[in-house]
Amino acid sequence: MLPRVLIALGILLVAAGLLLYFAPHVPLLGRLPGDLRIQRGNFRLYVPITTCLLLSALLTGLIHLLMRWR
């Protein structure tokens, strides 16, 4: 059981590292309609609502496929 958990955590860490490395190069990620940007003087607020919903749907679908495959 423990080896499987460690392997899964390792894969997740590698995937997270790759995502953080390549995230600035993804064309529309973070600039979708529905992502809120408010700038007033020195104040900036960014709320990526649509991006979070899209990533959540993609990850849910991926996890569902992995569970069915298993």
PDB file of C-alpha atoms in Angstrom:
ATOM      1  CA  MET A   1       0.000   0.000   0.000  1.00  0.00           C
ATOM      2  CA  LEU A   2       2.720   2.498   0.991  1.00  0.00           C
ATOM      3  CA  PRO A   3       4.761   2.032  -2.216  1.00  0.00           C
ATOM      4  CA  ARG A   4       1.687   2.807  -4.333  1.00  0.00           C
ATOM      5  CA  VAL A   5       0.945   5.952  -2.335  1.00  0.00           C
ATOM      6  CA  LEU A   6       4.553   7.127  -2.666  1.00  0.00           C
ATOM      7  CA  ILE A   7       4.549   6.477  -6.419  1.00  0.00           C
ATOM      8  CA  ALA A   8       1.255   8.354  -6.803  1.00  0.00           C
ATOM      9  CA  LEU A   9       2.596  11.292  -4.773  1.00  0.00           C
ATOM     10  CA  GLY A  10       5.749  11.334  -6.882  1.00  0.00           C
ATOM     11  CA  ILE A  11       3.726  11.420 -10.095  1.00  0.00           C
ATOM     12  CA  LEU A  12       1.541  14.209  -8.703  1.00  0.00           C
ATOM     13  CA  LEU A  13       4.591  16.246  -7.713  1.00  0.00           C
ATOM     14  CA  VAL A  14       6.152  15.841 -11.152  1.00  0.00           C
ATOM     15  CA  ALA A  15       2.862  16.831 -12.810  1.00  0.00           C
ATOM     16  CA  ALA A  16       2.532  19.878 -10.551  1.00  0.00           C
ATOM     17  CA  GLY A  17       6.119  20.884 -11.318  1.00  0.00           C
ATOM     18  CA  LEU A  18       5.551  20.588 -15.057  1.00  0.00           C
ATOM     19  CA  LEU A  19       2.333  22.571 -14.777  1.00  0.00           C
ATOM     20  CA  LEU A  20       4.080  25.365 -12.880  1.00  0.00           C
ATOM     21  CA  TYR A  21       6.943  25.366 -15.376  1.00  0.00           C
ATOM     22  CA  PHE A  22       4.767  25.517 -18.505  1.00  0.00           C
ATOM     23  CA  ALA A  23       1.817  27.535 -17.113  1.00  0.00           C
ATOM     24  CA  PRO A  24       2.976  30.934 -18.457  1.00  0.00           C
ATOM     25  CA  HIS A  25       3.128  29.443 -21.963  1.00  0.00           C
ATOM     26  CA  VAL A  26      -0.454  28.144 -22.054  1.00  0.00           C
ATOM     27  CA  PRO A  27      -2.238  30.625 -24.365  1.00  0.00           C
ATOM     28  CA  LEU A  28      -5.614  31.366 -22.740  1.00  0.00           C
ATOM     29  CA  LEU A  29      -5.102  30.016 -19.243  1.00  0.00           C
ATOM     30  CA  GLY A  30      -5.954  32.828 -16.849  1.00  0.00           C
ATOM     31  CA  ARG A  31      -7.421  35.129 -19.497  1.00  0.00           C
ATOM     32  CA  LEU A  32     -10.762  33.495 -20.131  1.00  0.00           C
ATOM     33  CA  PRO A  33     -14.059  35.395 -20.155  1.00  0.00           C
ATOM     34  CA  GLY A  34     -15.353  35.303 -16.601  1.00  0.00           C
ATOM     35  CA  ASP A  35     -11.936  35.755 -14.985  1.00  0.00           C
ATOM     36  CA  LEU A  36     -12.146  38.944 -12.964  1.00  0.00           C
ATOM     37  CA  ARG A  37      -9.381  41.568 -13.065  1.00  0.00           C
ATOM     38  CA  ILE A  38      -9.718  44.774 -11.093  1.00  0.00           C
ATOM     39  CA  GLN A  39      -6.953  47.394 -11.181  1.00  0.00           C
ATOM     40  CA  ARG A  40      -7.232  50.712  -9.371  1.00  0.00           C
ATOM     41  CA  GLY A  41      -4.078  52.633  -8.622  1.00  0.00           C
ATOM     42  CA  ASN A  42      -1.743  50.395  -6.637  1.00  0.00           C
ATOM     43  CA  PHE A  43      -4.477  47.817  -6.001  1.00  0.00           C
ATOM     44  CA  ARG A  44      -4.815  44.713  -8.179  1.00  0.00           C
ATOM     45  CA  LEU A  45      -7.302  41.902  -7.699  1.00  0.00           C
ATOM     46  CA  TYR A  46      -7.408  38.837  -9.905  1.00  0.00           C
ATOM     47  CA  VAL A  47     -10.046  36.112  -9.451  1.00  0.00           C
ATOM     48  CA  PRO A  48      -9.768  33.321 -12.080  1.00  0.00           C
ATOM     49  CA  ILE A  49     -13.308  31.937 -11.718  1.00  0.00           C
ATOM     50  CA  THR A  50     -13.682  30.497 -15.232  1.00  0.00           C
ATOM     51  CA  THR A  51     -10.159  29.084 -15.279  1.00  0.00           C
ATOM     52  CA  CYS A  52     -10.764  27.304 -11.963  1.00  0.00           C
ATOM     53  CA  LEU A  53     -14.060  25.863 -13.194  1.00  0.00           C
ATOM     54  CA  LEU A  54     -12.455  24.631 -16.422  1.00  0.00           C
ATOM     55  CA  LEU A  55      -9.512  23.029 -14.628  1.00  0.00           C
ATOM     56  CA  SER A  56     -11.855  21.450 -12.101  1.00  0.00           C
ATOM     57  CA  ALA A  57     -13.974  19.917 -14.870  1.00  0.00           C
ATOM     58  CA  LEU A  58     -10.892  18.610 -16.688  1.00  0.00           C
ATOM     59  CA  LEU A  59      -9.404  17.083 -13.550  1.00  0.00           C
ATOM     60  CA  THR A  60     -12.743  15.542 -12.551  1.00  0.00           C
ATOM     61  CA  GLY A  61     -13.050  13.945 -15.981  1.00  0.00           C
ATOM     62  CA  LEU A  62      -9.480  12.665 -15.826  1.00  0.00           C
ATOM     63  CA  ILE A  63      -9.966  11.181 -12.369  1.00  0.00           C
ATOM     64  CA  HIS A  64     -13.261   9.585 -13.488  1.00  0.00           C
ATOM     65  CA  LEU A  65     -11.499   7.976 -16.468  1.00  0.00           C
ATOM     66  CA  LEU A  66      -8.666   6.723 -14.281  1.00  0.00           C
ATOM     67  CA  MET A  67     -11.104   5.194 -11.781  1.00  0.00           C
ATOM     68  CA  ARG A  68     -13.057   3.453 -14.575  1.00  0.00           C
ATOM     69  CA  TRP A  69      -9.839   2.138 -16.111  1.00  0.00           C
ATOM     70  CA  ARG A  70      -8.761   0.725 -12.801  1.00  0.00           C
TER      71      ARG A  70
END
